[in-house]
PDB file of C-alpha atoms and ligand atoms in Angstrom:
ATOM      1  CA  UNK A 124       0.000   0.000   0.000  1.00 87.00           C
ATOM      2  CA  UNK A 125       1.766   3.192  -0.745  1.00 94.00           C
ATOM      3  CA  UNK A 126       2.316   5.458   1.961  1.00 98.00           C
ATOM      4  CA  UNK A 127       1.650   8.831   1.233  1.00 98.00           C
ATOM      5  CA  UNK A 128       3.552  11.590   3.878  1.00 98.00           C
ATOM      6  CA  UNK A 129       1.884  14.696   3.341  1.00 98.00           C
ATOM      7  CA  UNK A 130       3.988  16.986   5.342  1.00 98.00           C
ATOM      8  CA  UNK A 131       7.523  17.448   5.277  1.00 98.00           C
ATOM      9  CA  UNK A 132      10.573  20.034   4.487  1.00 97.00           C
ATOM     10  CA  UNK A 133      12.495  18.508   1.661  1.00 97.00           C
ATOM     11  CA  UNK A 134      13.179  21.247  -0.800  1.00 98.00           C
ATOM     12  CA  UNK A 135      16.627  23.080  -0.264  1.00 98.00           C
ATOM     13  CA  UNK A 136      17.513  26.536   1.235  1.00 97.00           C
ATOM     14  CA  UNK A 137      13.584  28.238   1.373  1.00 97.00           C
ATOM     15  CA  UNK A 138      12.542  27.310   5.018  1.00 95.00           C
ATOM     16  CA  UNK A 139      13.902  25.842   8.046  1.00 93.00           C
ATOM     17  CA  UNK A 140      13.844  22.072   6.812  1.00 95.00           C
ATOM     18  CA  UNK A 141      16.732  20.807   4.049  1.00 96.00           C
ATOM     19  CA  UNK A 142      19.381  23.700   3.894  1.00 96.00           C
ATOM     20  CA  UNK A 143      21.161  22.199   0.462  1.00 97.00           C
ATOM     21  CA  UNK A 144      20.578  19.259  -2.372  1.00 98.00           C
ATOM     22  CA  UNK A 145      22.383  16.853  -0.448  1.00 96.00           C
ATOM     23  CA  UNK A 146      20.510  17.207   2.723  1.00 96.00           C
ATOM     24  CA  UNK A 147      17.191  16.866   0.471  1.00 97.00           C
ATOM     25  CA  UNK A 148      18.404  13.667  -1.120  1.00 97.00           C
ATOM     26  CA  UNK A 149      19.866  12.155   2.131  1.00 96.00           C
ATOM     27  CA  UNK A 150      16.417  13.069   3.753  1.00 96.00           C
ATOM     28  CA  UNK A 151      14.560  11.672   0.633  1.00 97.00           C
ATOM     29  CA  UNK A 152      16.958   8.409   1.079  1.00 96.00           C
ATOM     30  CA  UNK A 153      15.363   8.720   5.184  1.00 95.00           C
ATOM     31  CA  UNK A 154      11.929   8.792   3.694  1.00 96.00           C
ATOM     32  CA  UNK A 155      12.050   5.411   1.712  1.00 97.00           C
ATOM     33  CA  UNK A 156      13.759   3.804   4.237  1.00 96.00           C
ATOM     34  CA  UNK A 157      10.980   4.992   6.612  1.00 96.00           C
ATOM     35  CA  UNK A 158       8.168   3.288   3.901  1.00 97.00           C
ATOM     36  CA  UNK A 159       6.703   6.466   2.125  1.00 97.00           C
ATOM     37  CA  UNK A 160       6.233   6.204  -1.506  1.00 98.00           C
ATOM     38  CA  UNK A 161       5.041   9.636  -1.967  1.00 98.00           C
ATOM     39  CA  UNK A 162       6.112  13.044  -0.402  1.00 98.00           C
ATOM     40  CA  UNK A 163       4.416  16.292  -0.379  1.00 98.00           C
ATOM     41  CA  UNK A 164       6.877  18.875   0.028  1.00 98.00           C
ATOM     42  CA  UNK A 165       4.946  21.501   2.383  1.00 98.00           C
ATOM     43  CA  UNK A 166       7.879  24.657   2.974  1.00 98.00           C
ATOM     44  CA  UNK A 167       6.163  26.883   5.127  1.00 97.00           C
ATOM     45  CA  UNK A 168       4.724  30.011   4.218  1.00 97.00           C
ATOM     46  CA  UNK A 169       3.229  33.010   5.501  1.00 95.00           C
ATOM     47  CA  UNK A 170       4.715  32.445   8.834  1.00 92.00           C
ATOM     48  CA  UNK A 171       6.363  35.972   9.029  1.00 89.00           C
ATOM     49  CA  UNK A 172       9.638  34.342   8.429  1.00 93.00           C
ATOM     50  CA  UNK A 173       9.076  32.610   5.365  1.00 95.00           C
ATOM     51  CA  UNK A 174       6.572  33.853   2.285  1.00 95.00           C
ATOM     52  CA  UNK A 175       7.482  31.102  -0.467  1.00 97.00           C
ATOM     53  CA  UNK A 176       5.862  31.444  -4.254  1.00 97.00           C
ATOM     54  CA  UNK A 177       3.871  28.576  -5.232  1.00 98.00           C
ATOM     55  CA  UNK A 178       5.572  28.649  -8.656  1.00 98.00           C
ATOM     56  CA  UNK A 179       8.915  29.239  -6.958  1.00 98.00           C
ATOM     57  CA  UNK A 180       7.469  25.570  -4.903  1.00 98.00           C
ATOM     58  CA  UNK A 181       6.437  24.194  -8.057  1.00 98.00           C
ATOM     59  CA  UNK A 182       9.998  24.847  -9.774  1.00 98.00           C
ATOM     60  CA  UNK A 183      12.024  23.381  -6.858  1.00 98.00           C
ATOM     61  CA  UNK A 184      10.037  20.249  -6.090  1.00 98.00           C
ATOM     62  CA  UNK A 185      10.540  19.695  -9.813  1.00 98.00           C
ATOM     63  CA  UNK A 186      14.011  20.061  -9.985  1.00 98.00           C
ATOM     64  CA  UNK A 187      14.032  17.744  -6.646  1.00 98.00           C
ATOM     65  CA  UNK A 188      12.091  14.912  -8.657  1.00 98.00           C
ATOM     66  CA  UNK A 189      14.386  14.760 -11.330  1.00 98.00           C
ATOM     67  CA  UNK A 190      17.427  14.867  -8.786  1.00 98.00           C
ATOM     68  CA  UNK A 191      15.767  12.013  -6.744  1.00 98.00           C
ATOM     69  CA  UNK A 192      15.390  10.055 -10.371  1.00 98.00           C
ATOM     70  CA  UNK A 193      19.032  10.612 -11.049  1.00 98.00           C
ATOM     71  CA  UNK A 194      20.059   9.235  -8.076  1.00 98.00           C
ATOM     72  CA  UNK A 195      17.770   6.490  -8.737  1.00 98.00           C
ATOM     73  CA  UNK A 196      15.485   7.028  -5.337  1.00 98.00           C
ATOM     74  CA  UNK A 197      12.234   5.742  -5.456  1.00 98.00           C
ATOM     75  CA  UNK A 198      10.152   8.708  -4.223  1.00 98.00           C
ATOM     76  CA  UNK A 199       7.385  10.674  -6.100  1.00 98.00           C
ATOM     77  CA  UNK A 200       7.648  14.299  -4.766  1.00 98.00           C
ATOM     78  CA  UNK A 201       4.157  16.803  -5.314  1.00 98.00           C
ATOM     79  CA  UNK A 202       4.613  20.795  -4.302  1.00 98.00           C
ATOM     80  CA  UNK A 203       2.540  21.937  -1.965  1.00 98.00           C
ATOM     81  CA  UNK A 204       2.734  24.205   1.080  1.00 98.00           C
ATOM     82  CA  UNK A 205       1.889  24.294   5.269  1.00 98.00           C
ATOM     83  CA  UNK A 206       0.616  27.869   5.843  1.00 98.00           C
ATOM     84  CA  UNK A 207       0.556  29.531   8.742  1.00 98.00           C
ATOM     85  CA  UNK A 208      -2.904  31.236   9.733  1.00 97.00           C
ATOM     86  CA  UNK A 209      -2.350  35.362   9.341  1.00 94.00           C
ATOM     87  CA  UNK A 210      -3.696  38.017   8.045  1.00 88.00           C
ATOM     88  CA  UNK A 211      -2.334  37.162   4.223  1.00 91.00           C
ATOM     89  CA  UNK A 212      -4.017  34.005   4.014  1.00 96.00           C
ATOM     90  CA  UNK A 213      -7.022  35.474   2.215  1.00 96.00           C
ATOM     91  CA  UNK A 214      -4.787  37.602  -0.209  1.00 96.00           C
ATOM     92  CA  UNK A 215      -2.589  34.527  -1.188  1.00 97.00           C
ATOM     93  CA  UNK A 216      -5.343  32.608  -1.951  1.00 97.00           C
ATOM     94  CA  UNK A 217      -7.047  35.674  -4.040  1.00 97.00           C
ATOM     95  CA  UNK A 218      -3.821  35.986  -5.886  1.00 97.00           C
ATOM     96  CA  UNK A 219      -3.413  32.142  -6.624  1.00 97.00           C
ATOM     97  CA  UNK A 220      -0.184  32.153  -5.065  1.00 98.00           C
ATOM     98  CA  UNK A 221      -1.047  29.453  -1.949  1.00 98.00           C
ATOM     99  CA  UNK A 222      -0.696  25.372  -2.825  1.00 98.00           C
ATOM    100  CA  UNK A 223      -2.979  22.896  -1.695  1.00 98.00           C
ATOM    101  CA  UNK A 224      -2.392  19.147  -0.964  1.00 98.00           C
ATOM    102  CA  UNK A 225      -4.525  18.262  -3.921  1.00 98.00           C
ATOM    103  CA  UNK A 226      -4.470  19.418  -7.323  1.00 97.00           C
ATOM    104  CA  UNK A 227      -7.954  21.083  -7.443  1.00 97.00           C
ATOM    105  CA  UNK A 228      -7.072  22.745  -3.953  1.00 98.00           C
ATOM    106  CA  UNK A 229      -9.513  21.086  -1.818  1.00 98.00           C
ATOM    107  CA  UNK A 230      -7.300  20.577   1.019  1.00 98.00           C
ATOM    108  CA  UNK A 231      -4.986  23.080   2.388  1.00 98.00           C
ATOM    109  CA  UNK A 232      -1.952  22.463   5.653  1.00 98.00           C
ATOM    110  CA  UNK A 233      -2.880  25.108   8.029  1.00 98.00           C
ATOM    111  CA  UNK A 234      -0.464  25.974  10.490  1.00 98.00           C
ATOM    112  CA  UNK A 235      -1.424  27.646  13.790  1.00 97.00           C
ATOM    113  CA  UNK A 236       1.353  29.459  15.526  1.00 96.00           C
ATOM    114  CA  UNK A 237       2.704  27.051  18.470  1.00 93.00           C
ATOM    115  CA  UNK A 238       1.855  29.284  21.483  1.00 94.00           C
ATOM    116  CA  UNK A 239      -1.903  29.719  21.229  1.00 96.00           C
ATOM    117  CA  UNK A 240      -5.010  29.639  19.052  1.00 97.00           C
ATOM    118  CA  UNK A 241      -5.300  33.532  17.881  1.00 96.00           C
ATOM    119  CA  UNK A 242      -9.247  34.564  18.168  1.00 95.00           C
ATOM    120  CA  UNK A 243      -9.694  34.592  14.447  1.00 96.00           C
ATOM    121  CA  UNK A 244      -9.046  31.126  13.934  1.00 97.00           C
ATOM    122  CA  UNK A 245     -12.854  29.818  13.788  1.00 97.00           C
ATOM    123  CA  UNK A 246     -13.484  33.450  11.136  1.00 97.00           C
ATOM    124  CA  UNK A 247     -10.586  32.604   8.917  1.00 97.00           C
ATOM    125  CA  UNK A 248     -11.707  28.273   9.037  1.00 98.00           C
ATOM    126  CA  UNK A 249     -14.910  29.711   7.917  1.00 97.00           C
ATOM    127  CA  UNK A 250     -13.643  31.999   5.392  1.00 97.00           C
ATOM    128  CA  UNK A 251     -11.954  29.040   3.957  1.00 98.00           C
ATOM    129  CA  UNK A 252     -14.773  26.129   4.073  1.00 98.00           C
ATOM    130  CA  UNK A 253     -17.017  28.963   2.339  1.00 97.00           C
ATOM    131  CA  UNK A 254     -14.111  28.634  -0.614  1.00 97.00           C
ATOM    132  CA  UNK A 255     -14.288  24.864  -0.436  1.00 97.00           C
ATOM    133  CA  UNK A 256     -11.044  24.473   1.113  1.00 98.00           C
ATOM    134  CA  UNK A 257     -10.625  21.846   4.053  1.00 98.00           C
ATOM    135  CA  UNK A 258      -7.751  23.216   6.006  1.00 98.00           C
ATOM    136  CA  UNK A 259      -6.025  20.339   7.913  1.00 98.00           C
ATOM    137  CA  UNK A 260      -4.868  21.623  11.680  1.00 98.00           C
ATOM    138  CA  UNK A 261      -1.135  20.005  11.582  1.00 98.00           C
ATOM    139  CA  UNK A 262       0.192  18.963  14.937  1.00 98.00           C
ATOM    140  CA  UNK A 263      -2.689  20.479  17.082  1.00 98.00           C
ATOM    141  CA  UNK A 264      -0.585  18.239  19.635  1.00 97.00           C
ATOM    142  CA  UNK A 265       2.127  20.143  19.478  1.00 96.00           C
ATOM    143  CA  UNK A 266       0.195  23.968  20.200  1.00 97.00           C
ATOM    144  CA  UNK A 267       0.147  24.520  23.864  1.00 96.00           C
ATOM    145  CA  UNK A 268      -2.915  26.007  24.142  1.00 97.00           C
ATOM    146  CA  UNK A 269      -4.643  23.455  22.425  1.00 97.00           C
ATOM    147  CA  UNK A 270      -2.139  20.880  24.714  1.00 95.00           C
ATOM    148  CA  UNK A 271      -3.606  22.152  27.634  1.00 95.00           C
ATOM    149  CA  UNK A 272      -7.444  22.203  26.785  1.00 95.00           C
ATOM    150  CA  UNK A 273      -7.679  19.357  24.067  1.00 96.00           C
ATOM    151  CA  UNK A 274     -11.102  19.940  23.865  1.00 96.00           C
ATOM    152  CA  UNK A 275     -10.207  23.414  22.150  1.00 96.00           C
ATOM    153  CA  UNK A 276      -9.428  21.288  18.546  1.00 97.00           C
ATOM    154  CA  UNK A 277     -13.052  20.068  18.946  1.00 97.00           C
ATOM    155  CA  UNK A 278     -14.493  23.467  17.994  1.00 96.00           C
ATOM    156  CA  UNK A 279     -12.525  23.172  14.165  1.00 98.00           C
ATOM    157  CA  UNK A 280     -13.516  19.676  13.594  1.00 98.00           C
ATOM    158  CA  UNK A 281     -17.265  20.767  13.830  1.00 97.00           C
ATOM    159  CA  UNK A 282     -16.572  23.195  11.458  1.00 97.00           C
ATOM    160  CA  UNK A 283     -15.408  20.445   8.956  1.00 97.00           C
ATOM    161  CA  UNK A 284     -11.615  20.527   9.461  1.00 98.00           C
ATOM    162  CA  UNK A 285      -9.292  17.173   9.707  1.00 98.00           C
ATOM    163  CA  UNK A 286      -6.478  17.007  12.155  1.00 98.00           C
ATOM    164  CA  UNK A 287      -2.901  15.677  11.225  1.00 98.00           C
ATOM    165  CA  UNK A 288      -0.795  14.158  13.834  1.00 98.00           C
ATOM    166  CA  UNK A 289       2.907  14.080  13.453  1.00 98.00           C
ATOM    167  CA  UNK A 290       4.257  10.622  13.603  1.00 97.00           C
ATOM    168  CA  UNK A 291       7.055  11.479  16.019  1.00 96.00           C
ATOM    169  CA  UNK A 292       4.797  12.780  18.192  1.00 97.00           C
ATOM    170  CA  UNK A 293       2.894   9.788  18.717  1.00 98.00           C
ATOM    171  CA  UNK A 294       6.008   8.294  18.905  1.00 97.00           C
ATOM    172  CA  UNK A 295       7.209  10.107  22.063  1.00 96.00           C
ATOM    173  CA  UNK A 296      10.453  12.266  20.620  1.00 94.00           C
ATOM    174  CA  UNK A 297       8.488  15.066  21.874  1.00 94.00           C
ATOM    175  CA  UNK A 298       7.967  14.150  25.903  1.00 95.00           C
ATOM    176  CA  UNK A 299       4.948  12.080  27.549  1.00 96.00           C
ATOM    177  CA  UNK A 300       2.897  14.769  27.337  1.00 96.00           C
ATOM    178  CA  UNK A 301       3.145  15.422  23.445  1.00 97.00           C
ATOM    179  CA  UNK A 302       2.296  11.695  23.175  1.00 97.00           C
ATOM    180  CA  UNK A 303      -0.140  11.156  25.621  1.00 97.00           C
ATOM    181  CA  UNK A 304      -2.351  14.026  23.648  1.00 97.00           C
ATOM    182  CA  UNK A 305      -1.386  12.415  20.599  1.00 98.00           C
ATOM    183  CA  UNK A 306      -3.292   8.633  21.444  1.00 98.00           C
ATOM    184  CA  UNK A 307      -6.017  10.867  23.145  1.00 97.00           C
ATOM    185  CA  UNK A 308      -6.744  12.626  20.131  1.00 98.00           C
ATOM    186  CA  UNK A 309      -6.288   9.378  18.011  1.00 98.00           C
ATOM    187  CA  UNK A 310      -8.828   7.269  20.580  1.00 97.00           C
ATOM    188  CA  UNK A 311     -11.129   9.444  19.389  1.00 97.00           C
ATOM    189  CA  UNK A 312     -11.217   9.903  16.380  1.00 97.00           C
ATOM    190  CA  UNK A 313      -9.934  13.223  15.837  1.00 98.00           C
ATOM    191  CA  UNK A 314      -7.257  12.503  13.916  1.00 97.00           C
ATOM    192  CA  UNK A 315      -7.131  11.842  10.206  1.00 98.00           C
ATOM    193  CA  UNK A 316      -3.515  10.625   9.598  1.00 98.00           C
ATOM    194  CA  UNK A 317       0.345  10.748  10.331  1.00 98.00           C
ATOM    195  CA  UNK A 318       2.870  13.067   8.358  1.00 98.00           C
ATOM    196  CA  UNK A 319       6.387  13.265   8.927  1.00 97.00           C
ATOM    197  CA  UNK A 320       6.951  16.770   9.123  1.00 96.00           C
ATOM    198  CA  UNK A 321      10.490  15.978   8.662  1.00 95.00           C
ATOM    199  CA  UNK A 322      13.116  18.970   8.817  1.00 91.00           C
ATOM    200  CA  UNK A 323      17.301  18.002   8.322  1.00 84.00           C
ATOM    201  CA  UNK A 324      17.601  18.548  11.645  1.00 75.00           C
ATOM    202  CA  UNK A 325      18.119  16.366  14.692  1.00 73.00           C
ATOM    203  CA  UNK A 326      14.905  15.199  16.458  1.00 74.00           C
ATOM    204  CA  UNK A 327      13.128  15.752  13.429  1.00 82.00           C
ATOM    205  CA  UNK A 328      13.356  12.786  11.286  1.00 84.00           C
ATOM    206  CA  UNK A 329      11.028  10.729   9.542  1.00 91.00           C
ATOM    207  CA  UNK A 330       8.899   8.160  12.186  1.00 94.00           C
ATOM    208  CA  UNK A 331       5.902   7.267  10.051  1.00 97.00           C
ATOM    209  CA  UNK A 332       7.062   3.467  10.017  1.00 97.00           C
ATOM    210  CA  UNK A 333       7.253   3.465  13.531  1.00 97.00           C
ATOM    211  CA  UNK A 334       4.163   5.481  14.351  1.00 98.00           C
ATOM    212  CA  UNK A 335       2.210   3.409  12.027  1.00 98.00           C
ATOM    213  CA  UNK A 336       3.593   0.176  13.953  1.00 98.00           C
ATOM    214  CA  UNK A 337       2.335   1.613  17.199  1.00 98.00           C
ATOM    215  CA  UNK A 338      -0.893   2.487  15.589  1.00 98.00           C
ATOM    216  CA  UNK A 339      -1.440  -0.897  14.594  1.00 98.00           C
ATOM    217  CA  UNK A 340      -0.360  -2.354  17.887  1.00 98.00           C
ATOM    218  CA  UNK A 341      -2.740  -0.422  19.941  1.00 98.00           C
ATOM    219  CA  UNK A 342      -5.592   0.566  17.333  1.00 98.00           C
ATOM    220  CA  UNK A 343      -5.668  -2.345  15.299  1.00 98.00           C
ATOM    221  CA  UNK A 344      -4.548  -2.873  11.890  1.00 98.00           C
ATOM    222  CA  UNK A 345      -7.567  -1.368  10.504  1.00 98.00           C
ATOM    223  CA  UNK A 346      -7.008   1.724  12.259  1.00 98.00           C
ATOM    224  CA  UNK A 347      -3.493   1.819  10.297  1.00 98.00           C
ATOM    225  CA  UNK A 348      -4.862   1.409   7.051  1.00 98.00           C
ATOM    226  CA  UNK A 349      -7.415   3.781   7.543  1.00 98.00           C
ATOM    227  CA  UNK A 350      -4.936   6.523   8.279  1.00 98.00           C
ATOM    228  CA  UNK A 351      -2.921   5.126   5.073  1.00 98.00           C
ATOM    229  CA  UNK A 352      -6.116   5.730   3.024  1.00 98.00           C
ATOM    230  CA  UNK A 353      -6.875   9.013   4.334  1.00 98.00           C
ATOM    231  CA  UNK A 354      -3.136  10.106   3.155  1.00 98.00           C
ATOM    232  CA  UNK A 355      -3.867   8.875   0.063  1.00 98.00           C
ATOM    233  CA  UNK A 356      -7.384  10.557   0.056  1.00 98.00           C
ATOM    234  CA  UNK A 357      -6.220  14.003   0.544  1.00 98.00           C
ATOM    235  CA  UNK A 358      -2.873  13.986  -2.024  1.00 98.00           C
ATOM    236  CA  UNK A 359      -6.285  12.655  -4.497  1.00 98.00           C
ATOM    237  CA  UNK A 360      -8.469  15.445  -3.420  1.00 98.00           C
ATOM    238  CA  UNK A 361     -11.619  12.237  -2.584  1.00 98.00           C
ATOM    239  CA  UNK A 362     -13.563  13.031   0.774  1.00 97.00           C
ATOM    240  CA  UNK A 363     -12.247  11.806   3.896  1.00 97.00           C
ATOM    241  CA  UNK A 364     -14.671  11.344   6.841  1.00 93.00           C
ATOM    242  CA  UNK A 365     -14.269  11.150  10.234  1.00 92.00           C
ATOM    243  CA  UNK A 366     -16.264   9.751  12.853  1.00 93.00           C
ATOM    244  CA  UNK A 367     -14.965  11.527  16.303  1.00 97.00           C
ATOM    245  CA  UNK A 368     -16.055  11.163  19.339  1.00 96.00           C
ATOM    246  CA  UNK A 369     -15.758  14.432  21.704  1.00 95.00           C
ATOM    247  CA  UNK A 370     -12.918  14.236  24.419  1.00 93.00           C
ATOM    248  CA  UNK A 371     -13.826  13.381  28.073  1.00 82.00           C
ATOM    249  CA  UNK A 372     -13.162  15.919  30.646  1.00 73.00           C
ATOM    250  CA  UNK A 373      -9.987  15.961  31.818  1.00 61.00           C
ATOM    251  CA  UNK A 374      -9.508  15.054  35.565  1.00 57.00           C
ATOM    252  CA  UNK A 375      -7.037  16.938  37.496  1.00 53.00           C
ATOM    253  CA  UNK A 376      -6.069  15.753  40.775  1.00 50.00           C
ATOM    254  CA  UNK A 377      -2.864  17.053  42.934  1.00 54.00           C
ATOM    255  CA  UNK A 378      -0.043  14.500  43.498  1.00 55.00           C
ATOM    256  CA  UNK A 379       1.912  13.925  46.756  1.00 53.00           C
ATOM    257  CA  UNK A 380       4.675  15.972  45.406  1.00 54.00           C
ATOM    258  CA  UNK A 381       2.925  18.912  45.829  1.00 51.00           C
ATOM    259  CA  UNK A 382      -0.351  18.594  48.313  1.00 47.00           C
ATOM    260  CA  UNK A 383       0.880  21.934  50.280  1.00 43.00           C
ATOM    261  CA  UNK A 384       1.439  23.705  46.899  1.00 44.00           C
ATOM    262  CA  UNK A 385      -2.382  23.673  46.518  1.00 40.00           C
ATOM    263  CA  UNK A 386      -2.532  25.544  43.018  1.00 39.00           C
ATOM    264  CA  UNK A 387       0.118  23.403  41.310  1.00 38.00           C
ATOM    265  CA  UNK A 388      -2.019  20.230  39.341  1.00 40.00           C
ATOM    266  CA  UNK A 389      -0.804  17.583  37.537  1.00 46.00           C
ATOM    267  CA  UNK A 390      -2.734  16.298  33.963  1.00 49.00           C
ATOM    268  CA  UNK A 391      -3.711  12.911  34.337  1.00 45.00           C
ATOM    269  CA  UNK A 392      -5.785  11.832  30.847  1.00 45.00           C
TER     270      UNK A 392
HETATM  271 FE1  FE2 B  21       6.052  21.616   9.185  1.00 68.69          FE
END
């Protein structure tokens, strides 16, 4: 079954992921040994730090495939973009310069910044479901607001967006925490699939074998190949529906650590 990674930073010298050709081959080498057969290559953009042209994207990721053919790597690479919710979103997409996960742009990586969920999140998710887009919250997991009240991710996937996971989340390179939100979020339902978001640097490597492994091991094997299918389903622009279940309350209780430290708590899920 090919295994489609729908997030990653492969293309050389335009964000924070591969910083030369060599680190983008070596890192598409990573990928196959990981199991993917097809990459989208998602530089970020929009993020204040990075603004990157789709047909600057579109240039570069074709430039990588026929490098990755050369050197005889079996890897299909597709442009595309994660872009981070701002202010420009709505211009970018007016002036055809954002790139979607699908060719006829019905799926879109959005990007929220890492600290919190800005107020105009739910007005610009509208904006974009009124346009047909599905925007696809990647690693929700990994924003702290959203960390400390998972319930908070529950208010987008109402509104029709998917969730993506990153597979070394669930794995655990990230802390308990990271991955303890990560199997709540999948035990639920909430989330559609595993990317790599794979960066040439350390701690960020590819994981989807192993995440996928785990999956299966504690979801099932149908639960793997679902999330393999919805991959697929979103690079091929088909519908991808989930059936989530809201999270349960979290409890809080206070630990023996701390009982005379009465306002420090301790997440138990
Ligand atoms: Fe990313």
């Amino acid at each position: 079954m090919p295994v489609v990674d729908l997030h990653c930073h492969i293309l050389p010298g335009i964000d924070d992921g591969s910083k030369s050709w060599e680190a983008s081959l070596k890192l598409a080498r990573a990928a196959v040994a990981d199991g993917v057969t097809h990459a989208l290559c998602t530089p970020h953009t929009l993020n204040g730090r990075y603004t990157n042209h789709k047909q600057d994207v579109i240039k570069l990721t074709e430039e990588l495939q026929h490098r990755i053919d050369q050197a005889g790597i079996p890897l299909t690479v597709f442009p595309g973009h994660e872009v981070r919710l701002s202010g420009g979103l709505t211009e970018g997409l007016d002036n055809d310069d954002i790139l979607f996960c699908d060719e006829d742009g019905h799926y879109m990586l959005l990007e929220l910044p890492s600290n919190e969920v800005p107020h105009y999140t739910k007005n610009m998710v509208y904006k974009l479901t009124r346009r047909g887009i599905t925007p696809i919250i990647v690693h929700p997991e990994r924003n702290s607001e959203i960390l400390a009240n998972p319930q908070k991710l529950q208010e987008f996937l109402e509104m029709g967006v998917l969730a993506q996971i990153t597979a070394s989340s669930y794995t655990g390179l990230f802390g308990k925490e990271i991955e303890d939100c990560s199997r709540e979020f999948i035990k639920v339902g909430q989330c559609a699939f595993f990317a790599s978001d794979a960066h040439d640097l350390p701690r960020r490597e590819y994981q989807m074998h192993a995440a996928l492994d785990k999956l299966a091991k504690e979801f099932g094997e149908d639960k793997k190949k679902e999330y393999l299918s919805n991959a697929q389903k979103v690079i091929n622009g088909e519908p991808v529906h989930l059936d989530w279940q809201p999270l349960k309350k979290r409890k809080y209780i206070c630990c023996a650590n701390c009982k005379n430290k009465l306002n420090t708590y301790h997440n138990i899920w």
